[in-house]
């Protein structure tokens, strides 16, 4: 008899808990799922690197359940930013998809000053100063053409933007990732003006280039 009473008490307790869950907990859960918030989305697909303007944006109402904490809800926090990745009208715009720069701060500064980047081939390890060059170094370049070394004024004091291996990978990034420093340089990407770019392209296709280290530069 006592055993039966215990079973009745347990059963009643389960029914009570189920009632509490059904009438107190579940409504709160569904209420949270049914709530909405207004967020900002793009009205059309925006490509990576695009500067976002107010005309590209629209305010929409979406369900608040599962909405990322970093979703952007104000146009002022988006206008003037650059898209890090492609953003579609279906996407919620989160902070990680936005950047203050089209590429990066360093490259944006170079382009804003009217300068450009050009890449040239290193025909040997010696031509790259024995693999000792780093981004930011200032170098001069000697063109070796028809068995004659030629020195041009416009190829003096040029700053190195990056150095790449034969797989076109940035050597500084490769060495940092693999914790080594023995990657051989195959090309140099240089910060130049129009005149320097023209001379370097001519030298690339008509002769060979040899770098001469001058000093450390602004990117160090």
JSON list of C-alpha atoms in Angstrom, two decimals:
[
{"chain": "A", "resi": 1, "resn": "UNK", "atom": "CA", "xyz": [0.00, 0.00, 0.00]},
{"chain": "A", "resi": 2, "resn": "UNK", "atom": "CA", "xyz": [2.85, 2.33, 0.91]},
{"chain": "A", "resi": 3, "resn": "UNK", "atom": "CA", "xyz": [4.54, 1.46, -2.38]},
{"chain": "A", "resi": 4, "resn": "UNK", "atom": "CA", "xyz": [1.37, 2.40, -4.26]},
{"chain": "A", "resi": 5, "resn": "UNK", "atom": "CA", "xyz": [1.17, 5.72, -2.41]},
{"chain": "A", "resi": 6, "resn": "UNK", "atom": "CA", "xyz": [4.76, 6.51, -3.36]},
{"chain": "A", "resi": 7, "resn": "UNK", "atom": "CA", "xyz": [4.00, 5.79, -7.02]},
{"chain": "A", "resi": 8, "resn": "UNK", "atom": "CA", "xyz": [0.98, 8.08, -6.85]},
{"chain": "A", "resi": 9, "resn": "UNK", "atom": "CA", "xyz": [3.07, 10.86, -5.31]},
{"chain": "A", "resi": 10, "resn": "UNK", "atom": "CA", "xyz": [5.78, 10.45, -7.93]},
{"chain": "A", "resi": 11, "resn": "UNK", "atom": "CA", "xyz": [3.19, 10.47, -10.70]},
{"chain": "A", "resi": 12, "resn": "UNK", "atom": "CA", "xyz": [1.54, 13.57, -9.30]},
{"chain": "A", "resi": 13, "resn": "UNK", "atom": "CA", "xyz": [4.92, 15.29, -9.06]},
{"chain": "A", "resi": 14, "resn": "UNK", "atom": "CA", "xyz": [5.70, 14.48, -12.69]},
{"chain": "A", "resi": 15, "resn": "UNK", "atom": "CA", "xyz": [2.32, 15.84, -13.79]},
{"chain": "A", "resi": 16, "resn": "UNK", "atom": "CA", "xyz": [2.94, 19.01, -11.77]},
{"chain": "A", "resi": 17, "resn": "UNK", "atom": "CA", "xyz": [6.38, 19.52, -13.31]},
{"chain": "A", "resi": 18, "resn": "UNK", "atom": "CA", "xyz": [4.99, 18.91, -16.79]},
{"chain": "A", "resi": 19, "resn": "UNK", "atom": "CA", "xyz": [2.30, 21.50, -16.13]},
{"chain": "A", "resi": 20, "resn": "UNK", "atom": "CA", "xyz": [4.83, 24.06, -14.96]},
{"chain": "A", "resi": 21, "resn": "UNK", "atom": "CA", "xyz": [6.97, 23.40, -18.04]},
{"chain": "A", "resi": 22, "resn": "UNK", "atom": "CA", "xyz": [4.00, 23.61, -20.39]},
{"chain": "A", "resi": 23, "resn": "UNK", "atom": "CA", "xyz": [2.45, 26.77, -18.97]},
{"chain": "A", "resi": 24, "resn": "UNK", "atom": "CA", "xyz": [5.50, 28.69, -17.75]},
{"chain": "A", "resi": 25, "resn": "UNK", "atom": "CA", "xyz": [8.66, 27.62, -19.58]},
{"chain": "A", "resi": 26, "resn": "UNK", "atom": "CA", "xyz": [7.40, 26.83, -23.09]},
{"chain": "A", "resi": 27, "resn": "UNK", "atom": "CA", "xyz": [5.53, 30.12, -23.62]},
{"chain": "A", "resi": 28, "resn": "UNK", "atom": "CA", "xyz": [8.68, 32.03, -22.72]},
{"chain": "A", "resi": 29, "resn": "UNK", "atom": "CA", "xyz": [10.72, 29.98, -25.19]},
{"chain": "A", "resi": 30, "resn": "UNK", "atom": "CA", "xyz": [8.25, 30.50, -28.02]},
{"chain": "A", "resi": 31, "resn": "UNK", "atom": "CA", "xyz": [7.89, 34.15, -27.18]},
{"chain": "A", "resi": 32, "resn": "UNK", "atom": "CA", "xyz": [11.64, 34.55, -27.64]},
{"chain": "A", "resi": 33, "resn": "UNK", "atom": "CA", "xyz": [11.50, 32.72, -30.95]},
{"chain": "A", "resi": 34, "resn": "UNK", "atom": "CA", "xyz": [8.59, 34.80, -32.14]},
{"chain": "A", "resi": 35, "resn": "UNK", "atom": "CA", "xyz": [10.20, 38.19, -31.40]},
{"chain": "A", "resi": 36, "resn": "UNK", "atom": "CA", "xyz": [11.57, 40.39, -34.18]},
{"chain": "A", "resi": 37, "resn": "UNK", "atom": "CA", "xyz": [14.25, 43.04, -34.57]},
{"chain": "A", "resi": 38, "resn": "UNK", "atom": "CA", "xyz": [15.08, 45.56, -37.26]},
{"chain": "A", "resi": 39, "resn": "UNK", "atom": "CA", "xyz": [18.50, 45.10, -38.86]},
{"chain": "A", "resi": 40, "resn": "UNK", "atom": "CA", "xyz": [20.35, 46.52, -41.84]},
{"chain": "A", "resi": 41, "resn": "UNK", "atom": "CA", "xyz": [20.91, 44.46, -44.98]},
{"chain": "A", "resi": 42, "resn": "UNK", "atom": "CA", "xyz": [22.18, 45.21, -48.48]},
{"chain": "A", "resi": 43, "resn": "UNK", "atom": "CA", "xyz": [19.59, 45.67, -51.22]},
{"chain": "A", "resi": 44, "resn": "UNK", "atom": "CA", "xyz": [21.83, 43.96, -53.79]},
{"chain": "A", "resi": 45, "resn": "UNK", "atom": "CA", "xyz": [24.95, 41.79, -53.76]},
{"chain": "A", "resi": 46, "resn": "UNK", "atom": "CA", "xyz": [28.06, 43.71, -52.69]},
{"chain": "A", "resi": 47, "resn": "UNK", "atom": "CA", "xyz": [31.44, 42.39, -53.84]},
{"chain": "A", "resi": 48, "resn": "UNK", "atom": "CA", "xyz": [34.43, 42.06, -51.51]},
{"chain": "A", "resi": 49, "resn": "UNK", "atom": "CA", "xyz": [36.44, 45.29, -51.37]},
{"chain": "A", "resi": 50, "resn": "UNK", "atom": "CA", "xyz": [33.47, 47.50, -52.25]},
{"chain": "A", "resi": 51, "resn": "UNK", "atom": "CA", "xyz": [32.96, 50.72, -50.29]},
{"chain": "A", "resi": 52, "resn": "UNK", "atom": "CA", "xyz": [29.42, 50.60, -48.90]},
{"chain": "A", "resi": 53, "resn": "UNK", "atom": "CA", "xyz": [27.17, 53.61, -49.49]},
{"chain": "A", "resi": 54, "resn": "UNK", "atom": "CA", "xyz": [23.85, 54.39, -47.82]},
{"chain": "A", "resi": 55, "resn": "UNK", "atom": "CA", "xyz": [21.96, 53.81, -51.09]},
{"chain": "A", "resi": 56, "resn": "UNK", "atom": "CA", "xyz": [23.08, 50.17, -50.99]},
{"chain": "A", "resi": 57, "resn": "UNK", "atom": "CA", "xyz": [21.38, 49.53, -47.63]},
{"chain": "A", "resi": 58, "resn": "UNK", "atom": "CA", "xyz": [17.86, 48.74, -46.53]},
{"chain": "A", "resi": 59, "resn": "UNK", "atom": "CA", "xyz": [16.27, 48.20, -43.11]},
{"chain": "A", "resi": 60, "resn": "UNK", "atom": "CA", "xyz": [14.37, 44.95, -42.66]},
{"chain": "A", "resi": 61, "resn": "UNK", "atom": "CA", "xyz": [12.56, 43.17, -39.83]},
{"chain": "A", "resi": 62, "resn": "UNK", "atom": "CA", "xyz": [13.83, 39.70, -38.98]},
{"chain": "A", "resi": 63, "resn": "UNK", "atom": "CA", "xyz": [13.25, 37.11, -36.28]},
{"chain": "A", "resi": 64, "resn": "UNK", "atom": "CA", "xyz": [15.37, 37.82, -33.24]},
{"chain": "A", "resi": 65, "resn": "UNK", "atom": "CA", "xyz": [15.85, 34.15, -32.34]},
{"chain": "A", "resi": 66, "resn": "UNK", "atom": "CA", "xyz": [19.36, 33.04, -33.28]},
{"chain": "A", "resi": 67, "resn": "UNK", "atom": "CA", "xyz": [20.39, 36.51, -34.46]},
{"chain": "A", "resi": 68, "resn": "UNK", "atom": "CA", "xyz": [24.19, 36.95, -34.10]},
{"chain": "A", "resi": 69, "resn": "UNK", "atom": "CA", "xyz": [25.24, 39.26, -31.27]},
{"chain": "A", "resi": 70, "resn": "UNK", "atom": "CA", "xyz": [27.52, 41.20, -33.62]},
{"chain": "A", "resi": 71, "resn": "UNK", "atom": "CA", "xyz": [24.84, 41.93, -36.22]},
{"chain": "A", "resi": 72, "resn": "UNK", "atom": "CA", "xyz": [24.90, 45.61, -37.23]},
{"chain": "A", "resi": 73, "resn": "UNK", "atom": "CA", "xyz": [21.61, 47.45, -36.67]},
{"chain": "A", "resi": 74, "resn": "UNK", "atom": "CA", "xyz": [22.50, 51.02, -37.60]},
{"chain": "A", "resi": 75, "resn": "UNK", "atom": "CA", "xyz": [23.31, 52.35, -41.08]},
{"chain": "A", "resi": 76, "resn": "UNK", "atom": "CA", "xyz": [25.87, 54.76, -39.65]},
{"chain": "A", "resi": 77, "resn": "UNK", "atom": "CA", "xyz": [27.96, 51.79, -38.52]},
{"chain": "A", "resi": 78, "resn": "UNK", "atom": "CA", "xyz": [28.12, 50.45, -42.10]},
{"chain": "A", "resi": 79, "resn": "UNK", "atom": "CA", "xyz": [28.25, 53.45, -44.44]},
{"chain": "A", "resi": 80, "resn": "UNK", "atom": "CA", "xyz": [31.83, 54.18, -45.52]},
{"chain": "A", "resi": 81, "resn": "UNK", "atom": "CA", "xyz": [33.10, 50.73, -44.55]},
{"chain": "A", "resi": 82, "resn": "UNK", "atom": "CA", "xyz": [34.43, 48.17, -47.03]},
{"chain": "A", "resi": 83, "resn": "UNK", "atom": "CA", "xyz": [33.08, 44.66, -47.51]},
{"chain": "A", "resi": 84, "resn": "UNK", "atom": "CA", "xyz": [35.64, 42.07, -46.41]},
{"chain": "A", "resi": 85, "resn": "UNK", "atom": "CA", "xyz": [33.73, 39.34, -48.26]},
{"chain": "A", "resi": 86, "resn": "UNK", "atom": "CA", "xyz": [30.82, 39.23, -50.66]},
{"chain": "A", "resi": 87, "resn": "UNK", "atom": "CA", "xyz": [27.59, 40.29, -48.92]},
{"chain": "A", "resi": 88, "resn": "UNK", "atom": "CA", "xyz": [24.22, 39.22, -50.33]},
{"chain": "A", "resi": 89, "resn": "UNK", "atom": "CA", "xyz": [20.70, 40.51, -49.51]},
{"chain": "A", "resi": 90, "resn": "UNK", "atom": "CA", "xyz": [20.09, 37.30, -47.53]},
{"chain": "A", "resi": 91, "resn": "UNK", "atom": "CA", "xyz": [23.08, 37.89, -45.26]},
{"chain": "A", "resi": 92, "resn": "UNK", "atom": "CA", "xyz": [22.96, 39.50, -41.85]},
{"chain": "A", "resi": 93, "resn": "UNK", "atom": "CA", "xyz": [25.72, 42.11, -41.80]},
{"chain": "A", "resi": 94, "resn": "UNK", "atom": "CA", "xyz": [28.00, 41.30, -38.87]},
{"chain": "A", "resi": 95, "resn": "UNK", "atom": "CA", "xyz": [31.04, 43.33, -37.84]},
{"chain": "A", "resi": 96, "resn": "UNK", "atom": "CA", "xyz": [33.49, 40.70, -39.12]},
{"chain": "A", "resi": 97, "resn": "UNK", "atom": "CA", "xyz": [32.24, 41.31, -42.68]},
{"chain": "A", "resi": 98, "resn": "UNK", "atom": "CA", "xyz": [33.26, 44.98, -42.57]},
{"chain": "A", "resi": 99, "resn": "UNK", "atom": "CA", "xyz": [36.61, 46.73, -42.73]},
{"chain": "A", "resi": 100, "resn": "UNK", "atom": "CA", "xyz": [37.87, 50.30, -42.56]},
{"chain": "A", "resi": 101, "resn": "UNK", "atom": "CA", "xyz": [40.11, 49.61, -45.56]},
{"chain": "A", "resi": 102, "resn": "UNK", "atom": "CA", "xyz": [39.59, 48.33, -49.10]},
{"chain": "A", "resi": 103, "resn": "UNK", "atom": "CA", "xyz": [42.58, 46.00, -48.83]},
{"chain": "A", "resi": 104, "resn": "UNK", "atom": "CA", "xyz": [44.61, 46.91, -45.75]},
{"chain": "A", "resi": 105, "resn": "UNK", "atom": "CA", "xyz": [45.87, 50.09, -44.15]},
{"chain": "A", "resi": 106, "resn": "UNK", "atom": "CA", "xyz": [49.32, 49.87, -45.73]},
{"chain": "A", "resi": 107, "resn": "UNK", "atom": "CA", "xyz": [48.11, 49.24, -49.27]},
{"chain": "A", "resi": 108, "resn": "UNK", "atom": "CA", "xyz": [45.33, 51.82, -49.05]},
{"chain": "A", "resi": 109, "resn": "UNK", "atom": "CA", "xyz": [47.91, 54.42, -48.01]},
{"chain": "A", "resi": 110, "resn": "UNK", "atom": "CA", "xyz": [50.13, 53.55, -50.97]},
{"chain": "A", "resi": 111, "resn": "UNK", "atom": "CA", "xyz": [47.30, 53.83, -53.47]},
{"chain": "A", "resi": 112, "resn": "UNK", "atom": "CA", "xyz": [46.00, 57.05, -51.91]},
{"chain": "A", "resi": 113, "resn": "UNK", "atom": "CA", "xyz": [49.41, 58.66, -52.46]},
{"chain": "A", "resi": 114, "resn": "UNK", "atom": "CA", "xyz": [49.23, 57.91, -56.19]},
{"chain": "A", "resi": 115, "resn": "UNK", "atom": "CA", "xyz": [51.85, 55.17, -56.07]},
{"chain": "A", "resi": 116, "resn": "UNK", "atom": "CA", "xyz": [51.49, 51.69, -57.52]},
{"chain": "A", "resi": 117, "resn": "UNK", "atom": "CA", "xyz": [52.82, 48.17, -57.06]},
{"chain": "A", "resi": 118, "resn": "UNK", "atom": "CA", "xyz": [54.85, 46.27, -59.65]},
{"chain": "A", "resi": 119, "resn": "UNK", "atom": "CA", "xyz": [56.45, 42.84, -59.34]},
{"chain": "A", "resi": 120, "resn": "UNK", "atom": "CA", "xyz": [59.79, 41.86, -60.88]},
{"chain": "A", "resi": 121, "resn": "UNK", "atom": "CA", "xyz": [61.60, 38.54, -61.14]},
{"chain": "A", "resi": 122, "resn": "UNK", "atom": "CA", "xyz": [64.81, 37.75, -59.28]},
{"chain": "A", "resi": 123, "resn": "UNK", "atom": "CA", "xyz": [67.00, 35.65, -61.60]},
{"chain": "A", "resi": 124, "resn": "UNK", "atom": "CA", "xyz": [69.16, 34.35, -58.74]},
{"chain": "A", "resi": 125, "resn": "UNK", "atom": "CA", "xyz": [69.59, 34.38, -54.97]},
{"chain": "A", "resi": 126, "resn": "UNK", "atom": "CA", "xyz": [72.40, 36.90, -55.40]},
{"chain": "A", "resi": 127, "resn": "UNK", "atom": "CA", "xyz": [70.08, 39.23, -57.32]},
{"chain": "A", "resi": 128, "resn": "UNK", "atom": "CA", "xyz": [67.89, 39.39, -54.21]},
{"chain": "A", "resi": 129, "resn": "UNK", "atom": "CA", "xyz": [70.78, 40.37, -51.91]},
{"chain": "A", "resi": 130, "resn": "UNK", "atom": "CA", "xyz": [71.32, 36.81, -50.73]},
{"chain": "A", "resi": 131, "resn": "UNK", "atom": "CA", "xyz": [67.78, 36.42, -49.39]},
{"chain": "A", "resi": 132, "resn": "UNK", "atom": "CA", "xyz": [68.37, 39.18, -46.81]},
{"chain": "A", "resi": 133, "resn": "UNK", "atom": "CA", "xyz": [65.74, 41.63, -48.05]},
{"chain": "A", "resi": 134, "resn": "UNK", "atom": "CA", "xyz": [62.59, 42.37, -46.06]},
{"chain": "A", "resi": 135, "resn": "UNK", "atom": "CA", "xyz": [59.42, 44.33, -46.72]},
{"chain": "A", "resi": 136, "resn": "UNK", "atom": "CA", "xyz": [60.17, 48.01, -46.11]},
{"chain": "A", "resi": 137, "resn": "UNK", "atom": "CA", "xyz": [63.79, 47.86, -47.25]},
{"chain": "A", "resi": 138, "resn": "UNK", "atom": "CA", "xyz": [64.86, 50.57, -49.68]},
{"chain": "A", "resi": 139, "resn": "UNK", "atom": "CA", "xyz": [66.82, 49.27, -52.66]},
{"chain": "A", "resi": 140, "resn": "UNK", "atom": "CA", "xyz": [68.20, 50.34, -56.01]},
{"chain": "A", "resi": 141, "resn": "UNK", "atom": "CA", "xyz": [67.95, 48.12, -59.07]},
{"chain": "A", "resi": 142, "resn": "UNK", "atom": "CA", "xyz": [70.59, 47.59, -61.73]},
{"chain": "A", "resi": 143, "resn": "UNK", "atom": "CA", "xyz": [69.48, 46.31, -65.12]},
{"chain": "A", "resi": 144, "resn": "UNK", "atom": "CA", "xyz": [71.82, 43.86, -66.84]},
{"chain": "A", "resi": 145, "resn": "UNK", "atom": "CA", "xyz": [71.16, 44.00, -70.58]},
{"chain": "A", "resi": 146, "resn": "UNK", "atom": "CA", "xyz": [73.30, 42.83, -73.51]},
{"chain": "A", "resi": 147, "resn": "UNK", "atom": "CA", "xyz": [76.12, 41.95, -71.09]},
{"chain": "A", "resi": 148, "resn": "UNK", "atom": "CA", "xyz": [76.18, 45.53, -69.80]},
{"chain": "A", "resi": 149, "resn": "UNK", "atom": "CA", "xyz": [75.03, 46.67, -66.32]},
{"chain": "A", "resi": 150, "resn": "UNK", "atom": "CA", "xyz": [72.84, 49.77, -66.63]},
{"chain": "A", "resi": 151, "resn": "UNK", "atom": "CA", "xyz": [72.03, 52.15, -63.79]},
{"chain": "A", "resi": 152, "resn": "UNK", "atom": "CA", "xyz": [68.94, 54.36, -64.08]},
{"chain": "A", "resi": 153, "resn": "UNK", "atom": "CA", "xyz": [68.20, 57.28, -61.76]},
{"chain": "A", "resi": 154, "resn": "UNK", "atom": "CA", "xyz": [64.53, 56.32, -61.59]},
{"chain": "A", "resi": 155, "resn": "UNK", "atom": "CA", "xyz": [65.43, 52.86, -60.26]},
{"chain": "A", "resi": 156, "resn": "UNK", "atom": "CA", "xyz": [67.21, 54.22, -57.20]},
{"chain": "A", "resi": 157, "resn": "UNK", "atom": "CA", "xyz": [65.71, 54.28, -53.69]},
{"chain": "A", "resi": 158, "resn": "UNK", "atom": "CA", "xyz": [62.67, 52.10, -54.32]},
{"chain": "A", "resi": 159, "resn": "UNK", "atom": "CA", "xyz": [60.81, 50.63, -51.36]},
{"chain": "A", "resi": 160, "resn": "UNK", "atom": "CA", "xyz": [60.03, 46.91, -51.16]},
{"chain": "A", "resi": 161, "resn": "UNK", "atom": "CA", "xyz": [56.36, 46.15, -50.50]},
{"chain": "A", "resi": 162, "resn": "UNK", "atom": "CA", "xyz": [56.71, 42.37, -50.26]},
{"chain": "A", "resi": 163, "resn": "UNK", "atom": "CA", "xyz": [58.90, 39.45, -51.27]},
{"chain": "A", "resi": 164, "resn": "UNK", "atom": "CA", "xyz": [57.45, 36.27, -52.75]},
{"chain": "A", "resi": 165, "resn": "UNK", "atom": "CA", "xyz": [58.61, 32.69, -53.23]},
{"chain": "A", "resi": 166, "resn": "UNK", "atom": "CA", "xyz": [58.23, 30.74, -56.49]},
{"chain": "A", "resi": 167, "resn": "UNK", "atom": "CA", "xyz": [54.62, 29.92, -55.53]},
{"chain": "A", "resi": 168, "resn": "UNK", "atom": "CA", "xyz": [53.78, 33.65, -55.34]},
{"chain": "A", "resi": 169, "resn": "UNK", "atom": "CA", "xyz": [53.39, 33.42, -51.54]},
{"chain": "A", "resi": 170, "resn": "UNK", "atom": "CA", "xyz": [54.50, 36.26, -49.30]},
{"chain": "A", "resi": 171, "resn": "UNK", "atom": "CA", "xyz": [57.73, 35.02, -47.73]},
{"chain": "A", "resi": 172, "resn": "UNK", "atom": "CA", "xyz": [57.16, 36.91, -44.47]},
{"chain": "A", "resi": 173, "resn": "UNK", "atom": "CA", "xyz": [53.78, 35.19, -44.03]},
{"chain": "A", "resi": 174, "resn": "UNK", "atom": "CA", "xyz": [55.17, 31.76, -44.97]},
{"chain": "A", "resi": 175, "resn": "UNK", "atom": "CA", "xyz": [58.08, 32.06, -42.56]},
{"chain": "A", "resi": 176, "resn": "UNK", "atom": "CA", "xyz": [55.80, 33.23, -39.75]},
{"chain": "A", "resi": 177, "resn": "UNK", "atom": "CA", "xyz": [53.34, 30.37, -40.30]},
{"chain": "A", "resi": 178, "resn": "UNK", "atom": "CA", "xyz": [56.00, 27.68, -40.58]},
{"chain": "A", "resi": 179, "resn": "UNK", "atom": "CA", "xyz": [58.43, 29.22, -38.06]},
{"chain": "A", "resi": 180, "resn": "UNK", "atom": "CA", "xyz": [61.33, 29.16, -40.47]},
{"chain": "A", "resi": 181, "resn": "UNK", "atom": "CA", "xyz": [63.40, 31.69, -42.40]},
{"chain": "A", "resi": 182, "resn": "UNK", "atom": "CA", "xyz": [64.95, 29.74, -45.27]},
{"chain": "A", "resi": 183, "resn": "UNK", "atom": "CA", "xyz": [62.36, 30.40, -47.99]},
{"chain": "A", "resi": 184, "resn": "UNK", "atom": "CA", "xyz": [64.09, 31.57, -51.17]},
{"chain": "A", "resi": 185, "resn": "UNK", "atom": "CA", "xyz": [62.91, 34.82, -52.77]},
{"chain": "A", "resi": 186, "resn": "UNK", "atom": "CA", "xyz": [61.73, 34.55, -56.38]},
{"chain": "A", "resi": 187, "resn": "UNK", "atom": "CA", "xyz": [60.09, 37.94, -56.95]},
{"chain": "A", "resi": 188, "resn": "UNK", "atom": "CA", "xyz": [60.00, 41.42, -55.45]},
{"chain": "A", "resi": 189, "resn": "UNK", "atom": "CA", "xyz": [56.88, 43.57, -55.31]},
{"chain": "A", "resi": 190, "resn": "UNK", "atom": "CA", "xyz": [57.91, 47.23, -55.26]},
{"chain": "A", "resi": 191, "resn": "UNK", "atom": "CA", "xyz": [56.23, 50.55, -54.46]},
{"chain": "A", "resi": 192, "resn": "UNK", "atom": "CA", "xyz": [56.73, 52.76, -57.51]},
{"chain": "A", "resi": 193, "resn": "UNK", "atom": "CA", "xyz": [55.50, 55.73, -59.51]},
{"chain": "A", "resi": 194, "resn": "UNK", "atom": "CA", "xyz": [54.48, 55.54, -63.18]},
{"chain": "A", "resi": 195, "resn": "UNK", "atom": "CA", "xyz": [57.98, 56.27, -64.53]},
{"chain": "A", "resi": 196, "resn": "UNK", "atom": "CA", "xyz": [59.58, 53.62, -62.33]},
{"chain": "A", "resi": 197, "resn": "UNK", "atom": "CA", "xyz": [56.91, 51.08, -63.25]},
{"chain": "A", "resi": 198, "resn": "UNK", "atom": "CA", "xyz": [57.54, 51.60, -66.97]},
{"chain": "A", "resi": 199, "resn": "UNK", "atom": "CA", "xyz": [61.31, 51.23, -66.58]},
{"chain": "A", "resi": 200, "resn": "UNK", "atom": "CA", "xyz": [60.96, 48.09, -64.46]},
{"chain": "A", "resi": 201, "resn": "UNK", "atom": "CA", "xyz": [58.62, 46.43, -66.96]},
{"chain": "A", "resi": 202, "resn": "UNK", "atom": "CA", "xyz": [61.08, 47.21, -69.77]},
{"chain": "A", "resi": 203, "resn": "UNK", "atom": "CA", "xyz": [63.92, 45.71, -67.73]},
{"chain": "A", "resi": 204, "resn": "UNK", "atom": "CA", "xyz": [61.84, 42.64, -66.82]},
{"chain": "A", "resi": 205, "resn": "UNK", "atom": "CA", "xyz": [61.30, 41.71, -70.46]},
{"chain": "A", "resi": 206, "resn": "UNK", "atom": "CA", "xyz": [64.59, 42.84, -72.00]},
{"chain": "A", "resi": 207, "resn": "UNK", "atom": "CA", "xyz": [67.22, 41.96, -69.41]},
{"chain": "A", "resi": 208, "resn": "UNK", "atom": "CA", "xyz": [67.82, 40.95, -65.81]},
{"chain": "A", "resi": 209, "resn": "UNK", "atom": "CA", "xyz": [67.50, 42.92, -62.60]},
{"chain": "A", "resi": 210, "resn": "UNK", "atom": "CA", "xyz": [69.84, 42.91, -59.61]},
{"chain": "A", "resi": 211, "resn": "UNK", "atom": "CA", "xyz": [68.84, 44.50, -56.30]},
{"chain": "A", "resi": 212, "resn": "UNK", "atom": "CA", "xyz": [71.23, 46.63, -54.25]},
{"chain": "A", "resi": 213, "resn": "UNK", "atom": "CA", "xyz": [70.31, 47.21, -50.59]},
{"chain": "A", "resi": 214, "resn": "UNK", "atom": "CA", "xyz": [70.33, 50.88, -49.57]},
{"chain": "A", "resi": 215, "resn": "UNK", "atom": "CA", "xyz": [68.61, 51.19, -46.16]},
{"chain": "A", "resi": 216, "resn": "UNK", "atom": "CA", "xyz": [65.64, 50.26, -44.02]},
{"chain": "A", "resi": 217, "resn": "UNK", "atom": "CA", "xyz": [62.44, 52.08, -44.94]},
{"chain": "A", "resi": 218, "resn": "UNK", "atom": "CA", "xyz": [59.01, 53.15, -43.70]},
{"chain": "A", "resi": 219, "resn": "UNK", "atom": "CA", "xyz": [57.37, 49.70, -43.53]},
{"chain": "A", "resi": 220, "resn": "UNK", "atom": "CA", "xyz": [59.78, 48.39, -40.91]}
]
